Short mmCIF file of C-alpha atoms in Angstrom, two decimals:
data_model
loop_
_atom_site.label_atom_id
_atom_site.label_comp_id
_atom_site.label_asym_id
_atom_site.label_seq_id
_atom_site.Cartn_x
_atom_site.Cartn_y
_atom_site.Cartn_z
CA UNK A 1 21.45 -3.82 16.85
CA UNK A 2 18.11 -4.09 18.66
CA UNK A 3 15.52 -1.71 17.32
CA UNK A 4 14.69 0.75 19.70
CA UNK A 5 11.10 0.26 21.50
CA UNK A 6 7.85 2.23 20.28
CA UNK A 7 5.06 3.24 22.31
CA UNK A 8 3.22 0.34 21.32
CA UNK A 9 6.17 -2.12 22.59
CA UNK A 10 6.21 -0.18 25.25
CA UNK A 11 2.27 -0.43 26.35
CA UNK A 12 2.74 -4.33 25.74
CA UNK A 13 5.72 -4.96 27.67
CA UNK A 14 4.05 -3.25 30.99
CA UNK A 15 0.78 -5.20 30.19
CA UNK A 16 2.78 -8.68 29.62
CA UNK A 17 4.76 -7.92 33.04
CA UNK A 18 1.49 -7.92 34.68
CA UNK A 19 0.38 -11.04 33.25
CA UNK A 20 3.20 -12.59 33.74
CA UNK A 21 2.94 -11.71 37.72
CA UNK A 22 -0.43 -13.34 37.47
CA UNK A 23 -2.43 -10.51 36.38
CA UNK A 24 -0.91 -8.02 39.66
CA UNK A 25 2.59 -6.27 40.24
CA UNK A 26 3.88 -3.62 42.40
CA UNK A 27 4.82 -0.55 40.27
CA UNK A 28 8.33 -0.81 41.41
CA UNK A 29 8.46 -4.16 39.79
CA UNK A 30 6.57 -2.95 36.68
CA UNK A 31 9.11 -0.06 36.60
CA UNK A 32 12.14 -2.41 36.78
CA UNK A 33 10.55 -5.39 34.49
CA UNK A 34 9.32 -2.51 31.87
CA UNK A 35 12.76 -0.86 31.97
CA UNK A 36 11.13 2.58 32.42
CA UNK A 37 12.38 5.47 34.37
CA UNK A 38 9.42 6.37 36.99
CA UNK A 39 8.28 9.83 35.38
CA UNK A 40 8.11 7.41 32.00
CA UNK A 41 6.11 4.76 33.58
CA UNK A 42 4.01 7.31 35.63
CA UNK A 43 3.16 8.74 31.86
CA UNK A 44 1.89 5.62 30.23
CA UNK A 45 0.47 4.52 33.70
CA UNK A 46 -1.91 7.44 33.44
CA UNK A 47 -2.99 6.28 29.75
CA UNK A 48 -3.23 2.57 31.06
CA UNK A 49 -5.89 3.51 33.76
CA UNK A 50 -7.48 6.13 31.15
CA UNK A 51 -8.55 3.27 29.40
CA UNK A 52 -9.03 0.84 31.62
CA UNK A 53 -6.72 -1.46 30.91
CA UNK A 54 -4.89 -1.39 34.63
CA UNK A 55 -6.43 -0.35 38.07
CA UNK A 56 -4.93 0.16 41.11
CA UNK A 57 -5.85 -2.36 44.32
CA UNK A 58 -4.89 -2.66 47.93
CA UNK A 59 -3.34 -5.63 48.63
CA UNK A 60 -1.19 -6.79 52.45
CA UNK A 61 -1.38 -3.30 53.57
CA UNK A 62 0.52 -2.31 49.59
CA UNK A 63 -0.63 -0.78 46.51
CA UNK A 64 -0.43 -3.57 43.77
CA UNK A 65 -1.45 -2.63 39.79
CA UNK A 66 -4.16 -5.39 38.38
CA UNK A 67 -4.85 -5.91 34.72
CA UNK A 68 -8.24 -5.96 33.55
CA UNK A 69 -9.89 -7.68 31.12
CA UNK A 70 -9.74 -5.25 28.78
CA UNK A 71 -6.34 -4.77 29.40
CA UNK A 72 -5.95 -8.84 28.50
CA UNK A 73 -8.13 -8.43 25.26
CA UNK A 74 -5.58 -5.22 23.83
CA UNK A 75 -2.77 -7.00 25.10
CA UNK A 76 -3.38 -9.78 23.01
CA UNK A 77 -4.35 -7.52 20.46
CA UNK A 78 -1.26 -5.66 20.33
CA UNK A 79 0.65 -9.40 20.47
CA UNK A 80 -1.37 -9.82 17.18
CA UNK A 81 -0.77 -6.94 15.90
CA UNK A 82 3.49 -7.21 16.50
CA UNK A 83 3.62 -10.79 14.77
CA UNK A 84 1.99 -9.89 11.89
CA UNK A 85 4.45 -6.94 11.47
CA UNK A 86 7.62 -9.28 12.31
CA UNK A 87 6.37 -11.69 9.71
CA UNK A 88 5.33 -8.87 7.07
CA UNK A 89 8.88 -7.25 8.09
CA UNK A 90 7.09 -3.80 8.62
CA UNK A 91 8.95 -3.52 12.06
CA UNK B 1 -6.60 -12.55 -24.95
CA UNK B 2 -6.05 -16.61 -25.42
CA UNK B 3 -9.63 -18.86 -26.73
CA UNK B 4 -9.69 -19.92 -22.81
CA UNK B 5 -12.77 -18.68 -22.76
CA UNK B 6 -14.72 -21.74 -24.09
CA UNK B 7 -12.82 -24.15 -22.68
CA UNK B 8 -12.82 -26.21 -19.84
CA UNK B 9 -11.02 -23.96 -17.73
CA UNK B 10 -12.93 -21.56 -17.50
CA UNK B 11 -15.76 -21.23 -14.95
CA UNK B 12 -12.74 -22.94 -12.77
CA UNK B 13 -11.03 -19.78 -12.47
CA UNK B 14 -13.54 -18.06 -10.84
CA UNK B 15 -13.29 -19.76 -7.19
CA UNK B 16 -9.97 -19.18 -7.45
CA UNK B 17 -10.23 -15.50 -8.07
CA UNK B 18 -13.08 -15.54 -5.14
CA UNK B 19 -10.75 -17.57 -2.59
CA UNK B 20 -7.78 -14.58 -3.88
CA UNK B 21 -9.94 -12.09 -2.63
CA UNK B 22 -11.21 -13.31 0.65
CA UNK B 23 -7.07 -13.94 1.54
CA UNK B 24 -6.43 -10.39 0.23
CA UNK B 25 -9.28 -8.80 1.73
CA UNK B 26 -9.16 -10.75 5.51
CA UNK B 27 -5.45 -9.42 5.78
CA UNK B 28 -5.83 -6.54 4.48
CA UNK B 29 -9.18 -5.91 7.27
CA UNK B 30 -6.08 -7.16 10.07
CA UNK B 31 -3.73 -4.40 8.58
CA UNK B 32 -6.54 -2.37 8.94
CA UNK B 33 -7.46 -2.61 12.30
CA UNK B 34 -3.51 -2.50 13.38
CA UNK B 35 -2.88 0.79 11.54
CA UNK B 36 -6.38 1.84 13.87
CA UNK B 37 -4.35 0.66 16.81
CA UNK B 38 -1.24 2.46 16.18
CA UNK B 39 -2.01 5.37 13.77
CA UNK B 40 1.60 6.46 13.91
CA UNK B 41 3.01 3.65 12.11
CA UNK B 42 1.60 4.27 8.11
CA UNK B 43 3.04 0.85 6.67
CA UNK B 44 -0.09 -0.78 7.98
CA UNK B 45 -2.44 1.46 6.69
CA UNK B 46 -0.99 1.18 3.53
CA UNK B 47 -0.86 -2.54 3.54
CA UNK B 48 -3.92 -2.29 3.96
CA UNK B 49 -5.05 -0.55 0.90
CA UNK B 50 -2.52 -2.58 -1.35
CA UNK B 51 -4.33 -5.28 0.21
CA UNK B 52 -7.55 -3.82 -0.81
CA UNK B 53 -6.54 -2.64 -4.26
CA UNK B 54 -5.04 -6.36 -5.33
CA UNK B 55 -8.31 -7.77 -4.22
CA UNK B 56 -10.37 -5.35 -5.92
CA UNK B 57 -8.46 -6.32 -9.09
CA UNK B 58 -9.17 -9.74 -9.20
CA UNK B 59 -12.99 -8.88 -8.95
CA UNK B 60 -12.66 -6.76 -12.32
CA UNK B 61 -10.78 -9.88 -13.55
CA UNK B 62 -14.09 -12.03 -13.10
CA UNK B 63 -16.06 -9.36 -14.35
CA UNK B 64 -13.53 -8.92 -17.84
CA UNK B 65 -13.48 -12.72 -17.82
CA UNK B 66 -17.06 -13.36 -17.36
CA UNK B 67 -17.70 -10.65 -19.88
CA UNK B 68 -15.73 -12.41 -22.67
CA UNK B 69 -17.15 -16.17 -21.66
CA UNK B 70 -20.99 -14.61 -21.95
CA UNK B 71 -19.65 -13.02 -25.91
CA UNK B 72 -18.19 -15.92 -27.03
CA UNK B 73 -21.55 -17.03 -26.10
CA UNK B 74 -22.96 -14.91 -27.35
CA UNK B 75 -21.92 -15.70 -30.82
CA UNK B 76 -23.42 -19.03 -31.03
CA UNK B 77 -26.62 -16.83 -31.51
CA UNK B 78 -27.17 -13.73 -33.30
CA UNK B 79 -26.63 -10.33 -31.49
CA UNK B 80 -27.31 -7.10 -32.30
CA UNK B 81 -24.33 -4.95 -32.81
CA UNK B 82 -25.06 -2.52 -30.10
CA UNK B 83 -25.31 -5.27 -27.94
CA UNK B 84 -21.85 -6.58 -28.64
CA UNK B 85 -20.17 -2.93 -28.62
CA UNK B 86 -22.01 -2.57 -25.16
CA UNK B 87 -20.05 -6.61 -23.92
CA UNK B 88 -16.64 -5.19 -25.17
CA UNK B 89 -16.63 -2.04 -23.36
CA UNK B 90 -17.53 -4.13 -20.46
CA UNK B 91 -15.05 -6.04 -20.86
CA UNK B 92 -11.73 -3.67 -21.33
CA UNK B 93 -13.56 -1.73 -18.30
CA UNK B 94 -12.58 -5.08 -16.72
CA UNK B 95 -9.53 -6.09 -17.81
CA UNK B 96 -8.04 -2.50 -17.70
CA UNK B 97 -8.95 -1.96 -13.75
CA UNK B 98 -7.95 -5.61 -13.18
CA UNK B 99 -4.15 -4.78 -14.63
CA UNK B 100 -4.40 -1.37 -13.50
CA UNK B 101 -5.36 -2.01 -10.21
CA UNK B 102 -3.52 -4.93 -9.46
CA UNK B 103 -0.05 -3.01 -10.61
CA UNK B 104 -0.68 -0.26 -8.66
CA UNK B 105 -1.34 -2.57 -5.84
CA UNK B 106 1.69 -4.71 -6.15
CA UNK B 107 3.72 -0.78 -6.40
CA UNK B 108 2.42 0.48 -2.93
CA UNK B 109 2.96 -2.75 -1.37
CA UNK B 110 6.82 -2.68 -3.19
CA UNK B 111 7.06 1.28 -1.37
CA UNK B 112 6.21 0.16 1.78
CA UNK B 113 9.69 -1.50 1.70
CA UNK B 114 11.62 1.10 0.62
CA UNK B 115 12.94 3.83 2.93
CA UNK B 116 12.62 6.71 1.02
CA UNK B 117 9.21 7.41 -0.71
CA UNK B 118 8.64 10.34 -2.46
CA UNK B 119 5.36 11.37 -3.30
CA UNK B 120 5.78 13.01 -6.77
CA UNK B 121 7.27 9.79 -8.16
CA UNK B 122 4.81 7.70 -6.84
CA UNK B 123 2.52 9.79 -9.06
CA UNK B 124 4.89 9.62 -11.94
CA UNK B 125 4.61 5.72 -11.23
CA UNK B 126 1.20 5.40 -11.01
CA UNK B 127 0.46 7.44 -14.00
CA UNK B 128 2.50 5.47 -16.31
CA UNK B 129 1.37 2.38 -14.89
CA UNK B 130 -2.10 3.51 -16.28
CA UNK B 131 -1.18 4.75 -19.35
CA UNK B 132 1.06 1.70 -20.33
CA UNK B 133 -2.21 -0.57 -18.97
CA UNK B 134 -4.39 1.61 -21.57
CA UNK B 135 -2.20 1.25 -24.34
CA UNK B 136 -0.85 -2.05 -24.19
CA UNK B 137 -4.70 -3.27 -23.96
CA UNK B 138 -4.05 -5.98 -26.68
CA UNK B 139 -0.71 -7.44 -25.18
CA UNK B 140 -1.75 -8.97 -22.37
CA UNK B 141 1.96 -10.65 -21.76
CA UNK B 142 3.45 -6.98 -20.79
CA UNK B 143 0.94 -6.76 -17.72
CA UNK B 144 2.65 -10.48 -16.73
CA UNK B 145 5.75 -8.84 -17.37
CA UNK B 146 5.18 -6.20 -15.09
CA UNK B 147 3.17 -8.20 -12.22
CA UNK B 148 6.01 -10.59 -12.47
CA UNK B 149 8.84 -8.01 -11.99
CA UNK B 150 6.84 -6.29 -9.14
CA UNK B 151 6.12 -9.94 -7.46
CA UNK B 152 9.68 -10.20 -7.69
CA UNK B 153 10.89 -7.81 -6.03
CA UNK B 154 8.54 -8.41 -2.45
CA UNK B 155 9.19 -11.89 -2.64
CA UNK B 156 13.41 -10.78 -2.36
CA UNK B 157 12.43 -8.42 0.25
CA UNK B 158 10.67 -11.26 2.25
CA UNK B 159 13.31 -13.70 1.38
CA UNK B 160 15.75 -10.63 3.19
CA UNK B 161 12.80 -10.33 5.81
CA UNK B 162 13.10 -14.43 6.36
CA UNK B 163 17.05 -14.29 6.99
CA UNK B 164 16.62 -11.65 9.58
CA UNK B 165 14.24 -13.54 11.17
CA UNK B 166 14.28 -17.02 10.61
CA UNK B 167 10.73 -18.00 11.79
CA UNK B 168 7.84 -20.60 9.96
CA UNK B 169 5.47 -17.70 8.82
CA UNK B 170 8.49 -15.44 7.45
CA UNK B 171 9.81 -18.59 5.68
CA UNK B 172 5.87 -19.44 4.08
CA UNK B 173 5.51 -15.58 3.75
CA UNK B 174 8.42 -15.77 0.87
CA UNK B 175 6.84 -19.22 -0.51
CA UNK B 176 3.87 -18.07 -1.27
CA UNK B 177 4.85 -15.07 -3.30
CA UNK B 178 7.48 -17.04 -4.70
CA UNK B 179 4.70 -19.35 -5.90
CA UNK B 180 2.38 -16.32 -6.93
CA UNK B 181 5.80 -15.03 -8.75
CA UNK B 182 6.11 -18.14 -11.03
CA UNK B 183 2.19 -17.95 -11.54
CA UNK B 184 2.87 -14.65 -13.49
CA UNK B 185 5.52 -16.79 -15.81
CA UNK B 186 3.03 -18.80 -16.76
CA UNK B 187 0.23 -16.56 -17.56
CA UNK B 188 2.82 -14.80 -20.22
CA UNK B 189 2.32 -18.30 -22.00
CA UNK B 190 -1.38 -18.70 -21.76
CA UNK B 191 -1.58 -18.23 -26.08
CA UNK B 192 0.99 -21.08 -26.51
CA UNK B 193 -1.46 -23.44 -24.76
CA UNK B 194 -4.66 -23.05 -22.44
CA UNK B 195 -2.53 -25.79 -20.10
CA UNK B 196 -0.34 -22.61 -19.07
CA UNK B 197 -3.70 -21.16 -17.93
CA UNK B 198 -4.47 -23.94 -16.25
CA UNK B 199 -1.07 -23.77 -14.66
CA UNK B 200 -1.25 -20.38 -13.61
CA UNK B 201 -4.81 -20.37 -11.92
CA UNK B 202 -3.52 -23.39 -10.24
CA UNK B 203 0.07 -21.96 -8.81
CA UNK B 204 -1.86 -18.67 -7.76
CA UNK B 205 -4.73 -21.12 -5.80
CA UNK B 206 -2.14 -22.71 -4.20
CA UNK B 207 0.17 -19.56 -3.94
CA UNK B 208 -2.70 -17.79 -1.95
CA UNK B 209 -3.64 -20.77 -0.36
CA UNK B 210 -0.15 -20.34 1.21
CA UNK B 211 -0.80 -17.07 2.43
CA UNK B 212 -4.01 -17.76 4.18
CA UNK B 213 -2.18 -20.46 5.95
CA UNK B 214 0.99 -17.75 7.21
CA UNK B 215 -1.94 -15.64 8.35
CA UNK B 216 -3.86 -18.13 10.34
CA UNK B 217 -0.42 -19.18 11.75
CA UNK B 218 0.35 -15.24 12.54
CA UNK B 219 -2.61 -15.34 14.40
CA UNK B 220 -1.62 -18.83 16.31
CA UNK B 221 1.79 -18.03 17.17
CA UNK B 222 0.70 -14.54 18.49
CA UNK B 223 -1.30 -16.31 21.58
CA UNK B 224 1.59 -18.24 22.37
CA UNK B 225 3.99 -15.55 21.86
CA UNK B 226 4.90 -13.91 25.81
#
């Protein structure tokens, strides 16, 4: 049975779907690609841009969500931080 | 303990102890930093510390063993009494935080895995870990004993940890305390021969060895990881 997510799988799958759009998404597609609901993604959203890890930008007349460098340095981080718990099993 | 201490092992040892504690410390800073990360997830934090505690251990094991080398020295001239009392405090100071600490180590790490942790048997544990370390100064063989049952133990719960998740750093993950495991088999031997010394310092080199080499691969395979 799959484990269920935590906030920090959570935090890393948003900042890996941006990546993985080239570093901007809509925040439709984050919502879908993050499998969040849109109060849920609204909430970590807010902690995201807090820190500066995502900011908002205008983009063909559309409001597109850009990672930051910042938010590329945690997100590696955090990818870091979930192998060495697979591989210690303290998942 | 075993006449290893003017032999040609010893002076070896002490590298190996060194190269022990950088591993032990380096993850344990990692585990450290994670747990800062996420503060909600403990196991990390207390990694950490068993990290920490292990590593501190094998610097009061170069201390005890240094102590003992610089007496036997000692001997070859003449010494005052006070100055000898003065070299074998030093050295049960040494060898009795280097067992202590490294048991107690070995037990947090060993709770991390289990799911239910109670506090007032942990204190139970830790209590008669130091007692038994205090009065079993002289047998050296039931602090192997211990170490190796301990060692055991993780290295089953990352053999479990490797099936789940069949991956290169799981699999060197249970290698290298597998290795470190056996290490502590041979150490209960060291007044048979000062070969199973030899032995020992040279499975736990290459048993932490191992472990640097699962961390530096943790670290590799997290870049690639999406």
């Amino acid at each position: 049975m799959a484990r269920k997510r935590d906030r920090t799988d959570i935090v890393l799958d948003m900042l890996s779907s941006i990546q993985d759009k080239g570093g901007e998404i809509k925040p439709t597609h984050l919502m879908y690609k993050s499998n969040l609901s849109h109060n849920q993604m609204n909430l970590y959203l807010e902690e995201l841009f807090q820190k500066d890890f995502v900011m908002k930008i205008s983009k063909n007349k559309g409001q597109y969500l850009s990672i930051t460098d910042k938010g590329r340095e945690f997100m590696m981080k955090l990818r870091e931080m979930k192998e060495f718990e697979r591989t210690f099993g303290l998942e | 303990m075993v006449n290893i201490f003017n032999s040609w092992i010893f002076g070896k040892d002490i590298p190996i102890d060194l190269l022990s504690i950088f591993v032990l410390s380096l993850i344990g800073i990692f585990a450290l930093r994670f747990y800062f990360i996420n503060k909600e997830k403990k196991s990390n934090l207390y990694l950490a510390l068993s990290f920490f505690m292990i590593a501190l251990s094998f610097a009061f094991k170069i201390l005890a063993n240094y102590t003992a080398y610089s007496q036997t020295r000692f001997f070859e001239i003449i010494v005052s009494t006070f100055a000898l009392k003065a070299h074998d405090a030093l050295y049960f100071i040494g060898a009795f935080f280097y067992r202590s600490l490294m048991l107690i180590g070995l037990y947090f790490l060993y709770s991390i895995y289990q799911k239910k942790q109670n506090k007032a048997s942990m204190i139970i544990i830790v209590f008669l870990i130091l007692s038994s370390m205090y009065f079993t100064y002289n047998a050296y063989y039931i602090f192997h004993a211990a170490s190796l049952i301990f060692l055991s133990l993780l290295t089953y719960e990352y053999f479990k940890n490797y099936k789940a998740n069949k991956e290169i750093t799981t699999h060197l993950l249970f290698y290298s305390f597998l290795i470190i495991s056996i290490s502590q088999v041979f150490f209960m031997f060291i007044s048979l021969n000062q070969i199973f010394y030899a032995g020992a310092e040279i499975m736990q080199l290459f048993g932490y060895m191992l472990l640097l080499i699962t961390f530096i691969l943790v670290l590799k395979h997290s870049k690639k990881r999406k």
